[in-house]
Coordinates of C-alpha atoms in Angstrom, one line a residue:
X38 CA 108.1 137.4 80.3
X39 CA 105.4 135.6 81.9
X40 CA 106.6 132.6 84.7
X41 CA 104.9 130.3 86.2
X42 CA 105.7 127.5 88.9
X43 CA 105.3 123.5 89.2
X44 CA 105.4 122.5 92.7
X45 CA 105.9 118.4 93.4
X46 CA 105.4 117.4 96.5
X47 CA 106.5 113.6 95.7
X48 CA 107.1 110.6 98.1
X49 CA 110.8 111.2 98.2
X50 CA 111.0 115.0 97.9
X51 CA 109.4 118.5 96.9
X52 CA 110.5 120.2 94.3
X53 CA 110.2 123.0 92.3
X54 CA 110.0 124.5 88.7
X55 CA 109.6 127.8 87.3
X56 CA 109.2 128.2 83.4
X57 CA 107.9 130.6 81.0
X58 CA 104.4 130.6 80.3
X59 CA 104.6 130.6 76.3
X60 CA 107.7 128.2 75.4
X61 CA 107.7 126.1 79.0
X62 CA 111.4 126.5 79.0
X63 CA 113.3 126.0 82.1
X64 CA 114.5 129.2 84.2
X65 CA 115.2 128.0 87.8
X66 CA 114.6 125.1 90.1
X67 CA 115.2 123.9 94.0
X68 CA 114.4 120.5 95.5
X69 CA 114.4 119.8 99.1
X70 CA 114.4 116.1 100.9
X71 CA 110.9 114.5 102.6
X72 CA 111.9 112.3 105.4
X73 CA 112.5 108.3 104.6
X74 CA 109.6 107.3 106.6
X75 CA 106.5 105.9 105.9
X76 CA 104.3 107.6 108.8
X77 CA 105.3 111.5 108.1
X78 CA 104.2 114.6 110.1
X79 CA 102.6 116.8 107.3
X80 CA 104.7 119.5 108.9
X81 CA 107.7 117.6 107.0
X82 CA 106.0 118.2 103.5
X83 CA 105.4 122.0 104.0
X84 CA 108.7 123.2 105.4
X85 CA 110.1 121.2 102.3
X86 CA 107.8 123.0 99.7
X87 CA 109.0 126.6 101.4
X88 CA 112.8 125.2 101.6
X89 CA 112.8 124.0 97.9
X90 CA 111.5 127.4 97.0
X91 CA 113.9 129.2 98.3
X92 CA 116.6 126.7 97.0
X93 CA 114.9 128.1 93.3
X94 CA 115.4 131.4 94.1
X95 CA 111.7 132.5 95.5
X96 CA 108.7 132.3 93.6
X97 CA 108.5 136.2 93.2
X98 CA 108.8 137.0 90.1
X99 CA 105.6 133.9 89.6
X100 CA 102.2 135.3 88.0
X101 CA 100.8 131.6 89.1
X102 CA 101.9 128.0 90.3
X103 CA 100.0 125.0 91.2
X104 CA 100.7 121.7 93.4
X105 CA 100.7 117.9 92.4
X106 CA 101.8 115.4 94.5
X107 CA 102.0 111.4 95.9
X108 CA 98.5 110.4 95.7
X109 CA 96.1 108.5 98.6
X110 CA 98.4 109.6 101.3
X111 CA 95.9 111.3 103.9
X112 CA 95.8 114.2 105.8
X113 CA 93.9 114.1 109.3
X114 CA 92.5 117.4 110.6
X115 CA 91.0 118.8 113.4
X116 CA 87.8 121.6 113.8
X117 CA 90.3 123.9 114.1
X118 CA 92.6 123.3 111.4
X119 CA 95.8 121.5 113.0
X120 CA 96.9 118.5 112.1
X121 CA 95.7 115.4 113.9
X122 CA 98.6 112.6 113.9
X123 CA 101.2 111.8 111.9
X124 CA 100.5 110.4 108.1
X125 CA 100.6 107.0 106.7
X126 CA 102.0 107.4 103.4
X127 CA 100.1 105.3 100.6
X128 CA 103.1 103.0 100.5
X129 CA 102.9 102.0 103.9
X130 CA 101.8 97.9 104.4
X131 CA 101.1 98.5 107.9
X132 CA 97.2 99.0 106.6
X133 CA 96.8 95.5 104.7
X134 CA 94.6 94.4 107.5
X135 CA 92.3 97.1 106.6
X136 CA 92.3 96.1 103.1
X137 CA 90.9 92.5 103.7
X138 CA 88.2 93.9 106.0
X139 CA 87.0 96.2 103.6
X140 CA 86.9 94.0 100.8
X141 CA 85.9 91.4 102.9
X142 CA 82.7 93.5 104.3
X143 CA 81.5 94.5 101.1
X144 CA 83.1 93.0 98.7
X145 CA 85.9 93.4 96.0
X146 CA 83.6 93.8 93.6
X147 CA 81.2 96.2 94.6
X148 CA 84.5 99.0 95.5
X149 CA 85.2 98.4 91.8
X150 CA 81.6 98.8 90.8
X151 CA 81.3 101.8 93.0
X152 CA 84.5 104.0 92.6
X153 CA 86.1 101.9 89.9
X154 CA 89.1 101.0 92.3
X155 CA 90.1 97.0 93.6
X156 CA 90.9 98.4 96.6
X157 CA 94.7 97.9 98.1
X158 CA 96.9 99.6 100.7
X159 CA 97.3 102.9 98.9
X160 CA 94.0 104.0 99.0
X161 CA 92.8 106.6 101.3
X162 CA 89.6 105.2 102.2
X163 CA 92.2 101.7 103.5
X164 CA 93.8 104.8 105.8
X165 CA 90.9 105.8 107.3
X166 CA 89.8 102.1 108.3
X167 CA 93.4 102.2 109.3
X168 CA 92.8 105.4 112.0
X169 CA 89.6 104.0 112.8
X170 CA 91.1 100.4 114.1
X171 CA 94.5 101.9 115.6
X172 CA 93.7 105.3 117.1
X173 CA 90.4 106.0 118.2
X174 CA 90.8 109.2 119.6
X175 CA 92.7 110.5 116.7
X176 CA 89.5 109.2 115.1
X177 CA 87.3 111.3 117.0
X178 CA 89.4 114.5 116.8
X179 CA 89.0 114.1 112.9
X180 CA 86.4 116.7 111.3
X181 CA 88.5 117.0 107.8
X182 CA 90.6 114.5 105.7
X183 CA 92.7 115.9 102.6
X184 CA 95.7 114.6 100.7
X185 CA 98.7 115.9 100.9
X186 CA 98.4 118.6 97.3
X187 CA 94.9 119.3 98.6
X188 CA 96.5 120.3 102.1
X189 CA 99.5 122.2 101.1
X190 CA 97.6 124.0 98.5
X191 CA 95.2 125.4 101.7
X192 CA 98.4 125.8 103.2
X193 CA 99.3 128.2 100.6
X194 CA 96.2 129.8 100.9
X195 CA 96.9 130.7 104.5
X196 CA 94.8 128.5 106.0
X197 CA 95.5 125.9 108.5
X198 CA 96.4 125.4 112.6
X199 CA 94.0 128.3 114.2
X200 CA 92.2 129.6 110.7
X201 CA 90.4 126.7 109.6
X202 CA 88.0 127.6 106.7
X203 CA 87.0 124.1 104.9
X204 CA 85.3 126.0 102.6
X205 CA 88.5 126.4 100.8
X206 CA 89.9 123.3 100.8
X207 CA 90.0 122.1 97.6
X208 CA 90.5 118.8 95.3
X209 CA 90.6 118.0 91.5
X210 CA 89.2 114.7 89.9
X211 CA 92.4 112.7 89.7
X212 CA 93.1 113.2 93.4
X213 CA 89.6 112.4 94.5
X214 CA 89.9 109.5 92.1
X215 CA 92.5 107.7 94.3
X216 CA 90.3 108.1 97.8
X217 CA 88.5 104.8 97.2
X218 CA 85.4 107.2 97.8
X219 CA 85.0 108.6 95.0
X220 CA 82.8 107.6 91.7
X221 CA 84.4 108.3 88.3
X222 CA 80.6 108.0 86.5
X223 CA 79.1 110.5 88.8
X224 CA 81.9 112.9 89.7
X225 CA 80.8 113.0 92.8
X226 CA 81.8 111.5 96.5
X227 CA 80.6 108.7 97.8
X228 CA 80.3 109.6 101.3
X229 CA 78.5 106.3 102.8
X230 CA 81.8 104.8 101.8
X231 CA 83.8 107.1 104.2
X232 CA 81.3 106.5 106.8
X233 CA 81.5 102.9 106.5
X234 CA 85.4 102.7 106.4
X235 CA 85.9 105.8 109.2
X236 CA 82.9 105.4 111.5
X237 CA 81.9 109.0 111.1
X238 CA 81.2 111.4 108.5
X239 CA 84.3 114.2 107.8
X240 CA 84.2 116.8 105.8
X241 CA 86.1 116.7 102.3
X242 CA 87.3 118.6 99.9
X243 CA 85.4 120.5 97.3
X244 CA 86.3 119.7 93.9
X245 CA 87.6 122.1 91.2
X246 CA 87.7 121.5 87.5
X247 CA 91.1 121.2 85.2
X248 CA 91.4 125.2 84.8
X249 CA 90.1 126.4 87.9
X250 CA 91.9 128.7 90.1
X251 CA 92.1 127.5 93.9
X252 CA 92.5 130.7 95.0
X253 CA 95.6 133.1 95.5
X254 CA 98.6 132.8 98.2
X255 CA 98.7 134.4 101.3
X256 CA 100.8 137.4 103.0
X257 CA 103.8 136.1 104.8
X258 CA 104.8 133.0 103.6
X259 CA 108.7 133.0 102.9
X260 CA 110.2 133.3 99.4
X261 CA 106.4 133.4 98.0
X262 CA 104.2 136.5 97.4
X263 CA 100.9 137.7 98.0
X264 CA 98.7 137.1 95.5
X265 CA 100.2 134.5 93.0
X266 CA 97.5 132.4 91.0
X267 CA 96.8 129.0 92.7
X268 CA 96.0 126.6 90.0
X269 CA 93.5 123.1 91.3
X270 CA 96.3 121.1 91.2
X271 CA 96.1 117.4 90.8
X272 CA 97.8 113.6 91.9
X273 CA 101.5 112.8 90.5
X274 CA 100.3 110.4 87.3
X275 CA 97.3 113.0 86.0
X276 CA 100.6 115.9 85.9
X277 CA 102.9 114.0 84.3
X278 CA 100.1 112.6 81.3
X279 CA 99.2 116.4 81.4
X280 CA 102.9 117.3 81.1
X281 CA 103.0 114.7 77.8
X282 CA 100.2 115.4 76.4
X283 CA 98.9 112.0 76.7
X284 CA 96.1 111.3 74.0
X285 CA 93.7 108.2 73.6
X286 CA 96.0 105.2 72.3
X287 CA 99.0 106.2 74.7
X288 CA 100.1 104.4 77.2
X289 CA 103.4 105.6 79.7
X290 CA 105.7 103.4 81.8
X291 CA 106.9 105.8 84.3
X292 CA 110.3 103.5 86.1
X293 CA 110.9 105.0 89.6
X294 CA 111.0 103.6 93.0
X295 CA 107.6 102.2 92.2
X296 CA 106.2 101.4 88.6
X297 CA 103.0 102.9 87.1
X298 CA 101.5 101.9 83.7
X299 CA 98.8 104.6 82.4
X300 CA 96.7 104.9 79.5
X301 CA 94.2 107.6 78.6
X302 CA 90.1 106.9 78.4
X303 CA 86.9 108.9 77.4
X304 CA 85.2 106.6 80.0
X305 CA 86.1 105.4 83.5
X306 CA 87.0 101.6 83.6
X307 CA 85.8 98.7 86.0
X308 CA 88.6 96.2 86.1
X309 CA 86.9 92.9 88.0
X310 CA 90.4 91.4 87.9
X311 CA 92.0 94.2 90.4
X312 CA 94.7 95.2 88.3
X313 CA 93.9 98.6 87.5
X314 CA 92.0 101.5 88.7
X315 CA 89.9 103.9 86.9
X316 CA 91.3 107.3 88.1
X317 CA 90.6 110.5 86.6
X318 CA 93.3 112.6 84.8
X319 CA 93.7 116.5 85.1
X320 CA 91.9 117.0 81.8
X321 CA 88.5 115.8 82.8
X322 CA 89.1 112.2 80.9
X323 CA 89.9 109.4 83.0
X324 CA 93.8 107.6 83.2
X325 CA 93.2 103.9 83.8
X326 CA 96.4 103.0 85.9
X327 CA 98.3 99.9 87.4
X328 CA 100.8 100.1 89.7
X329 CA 103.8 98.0 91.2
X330 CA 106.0 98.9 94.8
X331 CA 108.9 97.6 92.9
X332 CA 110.4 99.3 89.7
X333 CA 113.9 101.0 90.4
X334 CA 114.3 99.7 93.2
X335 CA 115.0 96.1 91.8
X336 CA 118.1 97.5 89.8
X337 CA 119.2 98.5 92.6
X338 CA 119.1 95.2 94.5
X339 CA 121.1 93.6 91.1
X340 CA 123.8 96.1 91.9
X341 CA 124.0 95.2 94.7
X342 CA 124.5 91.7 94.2
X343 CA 126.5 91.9 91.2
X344 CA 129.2 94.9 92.8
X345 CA 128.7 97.4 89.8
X346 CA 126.9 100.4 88.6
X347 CA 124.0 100.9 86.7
X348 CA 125.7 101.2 83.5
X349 CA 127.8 97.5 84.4
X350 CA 124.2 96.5 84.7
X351 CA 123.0 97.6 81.6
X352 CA 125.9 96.2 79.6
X353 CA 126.0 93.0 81.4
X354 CA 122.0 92.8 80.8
X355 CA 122.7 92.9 77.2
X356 CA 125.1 90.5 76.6
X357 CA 122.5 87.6 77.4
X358 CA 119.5 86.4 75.1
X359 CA 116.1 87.1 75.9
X360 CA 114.9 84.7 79.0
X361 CA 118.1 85.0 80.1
X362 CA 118.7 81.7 79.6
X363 CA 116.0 80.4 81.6
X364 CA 116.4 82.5 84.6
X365 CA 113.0 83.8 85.5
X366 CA 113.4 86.9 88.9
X367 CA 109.8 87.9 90.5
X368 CA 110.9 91.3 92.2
X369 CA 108.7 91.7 95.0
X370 CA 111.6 92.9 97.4
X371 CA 109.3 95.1 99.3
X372 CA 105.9 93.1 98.8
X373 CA 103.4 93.3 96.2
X374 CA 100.6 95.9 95.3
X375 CA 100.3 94.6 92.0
X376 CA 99.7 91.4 92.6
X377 CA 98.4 92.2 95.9
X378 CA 101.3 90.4 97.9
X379 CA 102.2 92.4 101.1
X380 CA 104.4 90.1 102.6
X381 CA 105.6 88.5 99.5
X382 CA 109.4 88.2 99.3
X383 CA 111.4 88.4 95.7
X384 CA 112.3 84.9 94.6
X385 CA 114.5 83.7 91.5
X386 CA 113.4 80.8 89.4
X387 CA 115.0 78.5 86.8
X388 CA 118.6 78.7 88.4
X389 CA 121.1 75.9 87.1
X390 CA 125.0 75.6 86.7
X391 CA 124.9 76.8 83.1
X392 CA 122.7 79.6 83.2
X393 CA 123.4 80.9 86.8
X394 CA 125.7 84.1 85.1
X395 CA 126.6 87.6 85.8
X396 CA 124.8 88.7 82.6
X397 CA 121.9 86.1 83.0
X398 CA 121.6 87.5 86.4
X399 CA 121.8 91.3 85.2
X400 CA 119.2 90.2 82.8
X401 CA 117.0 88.5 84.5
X402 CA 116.7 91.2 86.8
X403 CA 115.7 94.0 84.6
X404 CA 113.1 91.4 82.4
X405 CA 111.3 90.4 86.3
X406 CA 110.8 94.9 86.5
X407 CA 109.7 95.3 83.0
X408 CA 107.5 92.1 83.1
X409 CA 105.5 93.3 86.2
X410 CA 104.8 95.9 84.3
X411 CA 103.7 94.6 81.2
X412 CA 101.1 92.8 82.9
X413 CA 99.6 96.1 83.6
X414 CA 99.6 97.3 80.0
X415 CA 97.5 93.4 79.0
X416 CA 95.2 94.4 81.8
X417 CA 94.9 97.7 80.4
X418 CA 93.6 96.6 77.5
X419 CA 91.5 93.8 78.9
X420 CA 89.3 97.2 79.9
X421 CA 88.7 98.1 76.3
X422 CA 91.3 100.7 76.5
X423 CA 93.7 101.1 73.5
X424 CA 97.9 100.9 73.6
X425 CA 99.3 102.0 70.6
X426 CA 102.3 103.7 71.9
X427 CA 104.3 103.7 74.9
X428 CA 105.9 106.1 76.5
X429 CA 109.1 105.6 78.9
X430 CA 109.9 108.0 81.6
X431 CA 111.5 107.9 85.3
X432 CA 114.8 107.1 86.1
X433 CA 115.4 103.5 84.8
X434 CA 114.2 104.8 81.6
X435 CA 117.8 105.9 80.8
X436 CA 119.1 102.4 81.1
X437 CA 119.6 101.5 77.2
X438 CA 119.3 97.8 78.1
X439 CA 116.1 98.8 79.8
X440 CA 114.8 100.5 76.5
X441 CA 116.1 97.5 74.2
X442 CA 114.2 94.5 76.6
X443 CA 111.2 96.2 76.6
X444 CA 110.9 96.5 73.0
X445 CA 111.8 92.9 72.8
X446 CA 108.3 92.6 74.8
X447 CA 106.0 95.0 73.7
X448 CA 104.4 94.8 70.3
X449 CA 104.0 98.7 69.9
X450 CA 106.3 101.7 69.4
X451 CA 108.3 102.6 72.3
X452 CA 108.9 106.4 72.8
X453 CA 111.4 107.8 75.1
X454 CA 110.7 111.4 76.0
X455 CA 113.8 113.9 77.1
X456 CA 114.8 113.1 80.5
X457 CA 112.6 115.6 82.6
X458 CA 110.2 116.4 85.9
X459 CA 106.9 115.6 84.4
X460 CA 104.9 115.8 87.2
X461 CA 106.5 119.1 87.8
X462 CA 105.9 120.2 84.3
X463 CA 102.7 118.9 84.6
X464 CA 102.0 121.2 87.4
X465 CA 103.8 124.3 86.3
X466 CA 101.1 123.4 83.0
X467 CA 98.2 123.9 85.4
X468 CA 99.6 126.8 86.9
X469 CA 99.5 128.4 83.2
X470 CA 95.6 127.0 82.7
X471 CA 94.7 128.9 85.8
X472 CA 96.4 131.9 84.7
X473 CA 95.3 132.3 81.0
X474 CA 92.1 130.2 80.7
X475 CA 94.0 127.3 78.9
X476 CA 96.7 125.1 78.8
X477 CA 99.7 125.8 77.8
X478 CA 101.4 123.6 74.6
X479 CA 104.3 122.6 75.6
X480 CA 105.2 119.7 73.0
X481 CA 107.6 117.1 74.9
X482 CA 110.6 116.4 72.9
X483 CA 110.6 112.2 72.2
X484 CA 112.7 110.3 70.2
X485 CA 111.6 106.5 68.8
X486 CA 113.4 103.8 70.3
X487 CA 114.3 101.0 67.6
X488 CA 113.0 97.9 68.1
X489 CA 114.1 94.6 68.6
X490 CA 112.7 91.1 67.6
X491 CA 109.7 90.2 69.8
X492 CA 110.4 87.9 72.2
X493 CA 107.8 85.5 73.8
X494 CA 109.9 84.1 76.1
X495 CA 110.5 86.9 78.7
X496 CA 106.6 86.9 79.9
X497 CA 106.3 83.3 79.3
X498 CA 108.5 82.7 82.1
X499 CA 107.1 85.2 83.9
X500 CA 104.1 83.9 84.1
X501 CA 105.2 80.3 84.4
X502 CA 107.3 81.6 87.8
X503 CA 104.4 83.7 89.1
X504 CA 101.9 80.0 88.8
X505 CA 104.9 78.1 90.1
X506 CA 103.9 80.1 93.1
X507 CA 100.1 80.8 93.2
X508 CA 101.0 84.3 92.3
X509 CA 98.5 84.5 89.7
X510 CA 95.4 86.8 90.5
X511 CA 92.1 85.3 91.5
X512 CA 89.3 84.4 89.0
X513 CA 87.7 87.8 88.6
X514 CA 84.5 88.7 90.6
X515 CA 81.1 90.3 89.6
X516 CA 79.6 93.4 90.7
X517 CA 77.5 92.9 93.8
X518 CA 74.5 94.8 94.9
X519 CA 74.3 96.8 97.9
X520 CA 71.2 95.5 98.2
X521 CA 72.7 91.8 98.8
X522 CA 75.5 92.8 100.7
X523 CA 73.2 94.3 103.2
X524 CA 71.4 91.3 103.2
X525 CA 74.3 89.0 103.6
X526 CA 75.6 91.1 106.6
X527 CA 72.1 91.0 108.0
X528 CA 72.0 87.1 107.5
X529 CA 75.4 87.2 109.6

């Protein structure tokens, strides 16, 4: 029997997978906690990777494995290896400054034109404007900048603090896709970019197609071998599509502490509007891709209010009508990324004696998260990018009310895959590609949700709240030269 192991090193935690290579079933697993922050020592993430693999029984039994993990998050390193400062993860706000003057400076339009991304907050290239405007000498110490899969897959390799061989630090496409210096028509960096944002030129990470091998893990790391197959690994979203088999015409709402609507493309996308950005997924196609801060995190706010559980929320959710009577939530508890709101507060529209209910309220809570969402699946196919499916995952998934209001909003099947680690799949899939020359076909188990009548109403009032407020996105903005933008800073 042939294993091999998933390794996600997510925003919350790492965790672990090992299947069998042929039939992708499940033989072990281990998880271990990343620290609540949003500024992380790297350090963090790599004694969580070892402790979830011992917490799965060791990895030596493994003929290969390979690393996802959160995307954009960088990390800093020095000439010899070590880590420079502590991390800023690609949830952090504290960089929104950054994102105006980088926009502002060359304009919104030409970062889309360029690497296909309306640059935000999570981007990489925002954290490196970000070091260059807060810590100079961290700054000048920098010679390398990876993310975090790129860094603990060098890790693995048994490079890092005092053998420092960039050489073999290594990317895929759907990582470099979410550096905001990266170009999804050429394949290559865009290195005046990182120069303009950091100050100075760094050295990056070399990128590896879908079924390369990385290389092969070092002596001496605990609870892992010598030798084991290192797969290129790839960013959270590109694992999981890999892990479902996403095809042209699919779409996937993935419901965890953020939201993230995905579709597949032949061709990269340029979406003037900002919504979404044209990254790259881990087959060498590209995953078009919106995504919110707030998903999960706004059921958990109605429990909160309401003083019950998530299944008291779900059936208190389905005794109201669609629109829940008028009550119209915009969830932006923590800020906005989508739309680009930082300091945005949640706010609850359309409240009245009659309607102002326990289920209206439960209601209203979960149509605000699902309607932020759809608005990523319209923009979607503004780009020319079919839906013609959708597929649920993450944690809120399970919540049947959840399932039943989004079919009352979407006008396409909705398919709810078997509760699973995708992302970790998704991985333990590339470790199998690396290993054998192909990928593995795992078919995920799905099951069709039935639908329910369509219902205008819900994103009506969504939008309705959202231009109550000036919410809605600017008018979208053309390409511009760098030609003219050198011009117009030369005019200044």
């Amino acid at each position: 029997m042939t294993l091999v192991a998933g390794i996600d090193s997510s925003t919350q935690s790492c965790k672990v997978e090992v299947r069998e290579l042929h039939t992708g079933r499940l033989i072990r697993e281990g998880r271990a906690p990343h620290p609540p922050q949003k500024i992380v020592d790297p350090e963090e993430w790599w004694q969580a990777l070892l402790l979830a693999v011992q917490r799965a029984g060791g990895l030596h039994d493994v003929s290969a494995l390979s690393v996802s993990g959160q995307q954009h998050t960088p990390v800093f390193l020095d000439q010899n290896g070590a880590v420079v400062r502590d991390s800023p993860l690609w949830n952090d706000t504290g960089s929104h400054p950054q994102v105006v003057a980088l926009n502002s400076e060359l304009g919104s339009g030409e970062w889309v034109r360029r690497t296909g991304l309306p640059i935000t907050l999570s981007d990489t290239v925002v954290k490196l404007r970000w070091l260059r405007d807060t810590d100079p000498e961290s700054t000048r110490r920098t010679a390398a900048v990876a993310v975090v899969h790129d860094w603990l897959t060098w890790r693995l390799m048994g490079f890092g603090p005092g053998r420092a061989d960039f050489s073999r630090l290594v990317t895929d496409r759907s990582e470099a896709s979410g550096t905001g210096y990266w170009s999804g028509e050429t394949g290559d960096y865009c290195t005046d970019l990182v120069q303009h944002a950091l100050g100075k030129n760094v050295i990056l990470p070399r990128l590896l197609g879908p079924l390369d091998r990385a290389g092969v893990t070092s002596p001496g790391i605990p609870g892992i071998p010598a030798g084991v197959v290192i797969g290129a690994g790839s960013g959270d979203n590109a694992a999981a599509a890999l892990a479902l088999q996403l095809r042209v015409g699919d779409a996937v709402m993935s419901l965890g502490t953020s939201g993230v609507v995905y579709s597949r493309s032949a061709q990269p996308v340029h979406d003037y509007s900002r919504v979404i950005c044209s990254y790259a997924d881990a087959t060498g196609d590209h995953l078009p891709l919106g995504a919110t801060l707030n998903a999960a995190r706004d059921l958990d706010a109605g429990i909160a209010v309401l003083g019950c559980d998530y299944d008291e929320l779900s059936a208190l959710a389905l005794q109201a009508a669609p629109g829940a009577g008028g009550l119209t939530l915009l969830p932006y508890f923590e800020g906005e990324r989508t739309p680009d709101l930082p300091e945005a507060t949640a706010s609850l529209h359309g409240a009245t004696l009659a309607n102002f209910t326990r289920p209206n309220f439960a209601r209203a809570v979960i149509e605000g998260m699902l309607a932020s969402q759809v608005v990523m699946i319209e923009a979607i196919r503004a780009c020319d990018v079919p839906v013609n499916r959708l597929l649920l995952i993450g944690g809120a998934a399970r919540s049947p009310a959840v399932q039943q209001v989004l079919t009352e909003i979407i006008d396409v099947p909705l398919l709810l895959p078997e509760p699973g680690e995708y992302v970790t799949i998704g991985a333990a899939v590339q470790a199998g590609g690396a290993l054998s020359g192909h990928f593995p076909d795992w078919h995920p188990v799905v099951r069709e949700v039935p639908r329910a009548e369509t219902s205008s109403l819900i994103m009506s009032q969504h939008r309705a709240a959202r231009k109550a407020l000036a919410y809605d996105p600017a008018p979208p903005m053309a390409a511009v030269s760098p030609l003219d933008r050198l011009r117009n800073a030369a005019a200044s």
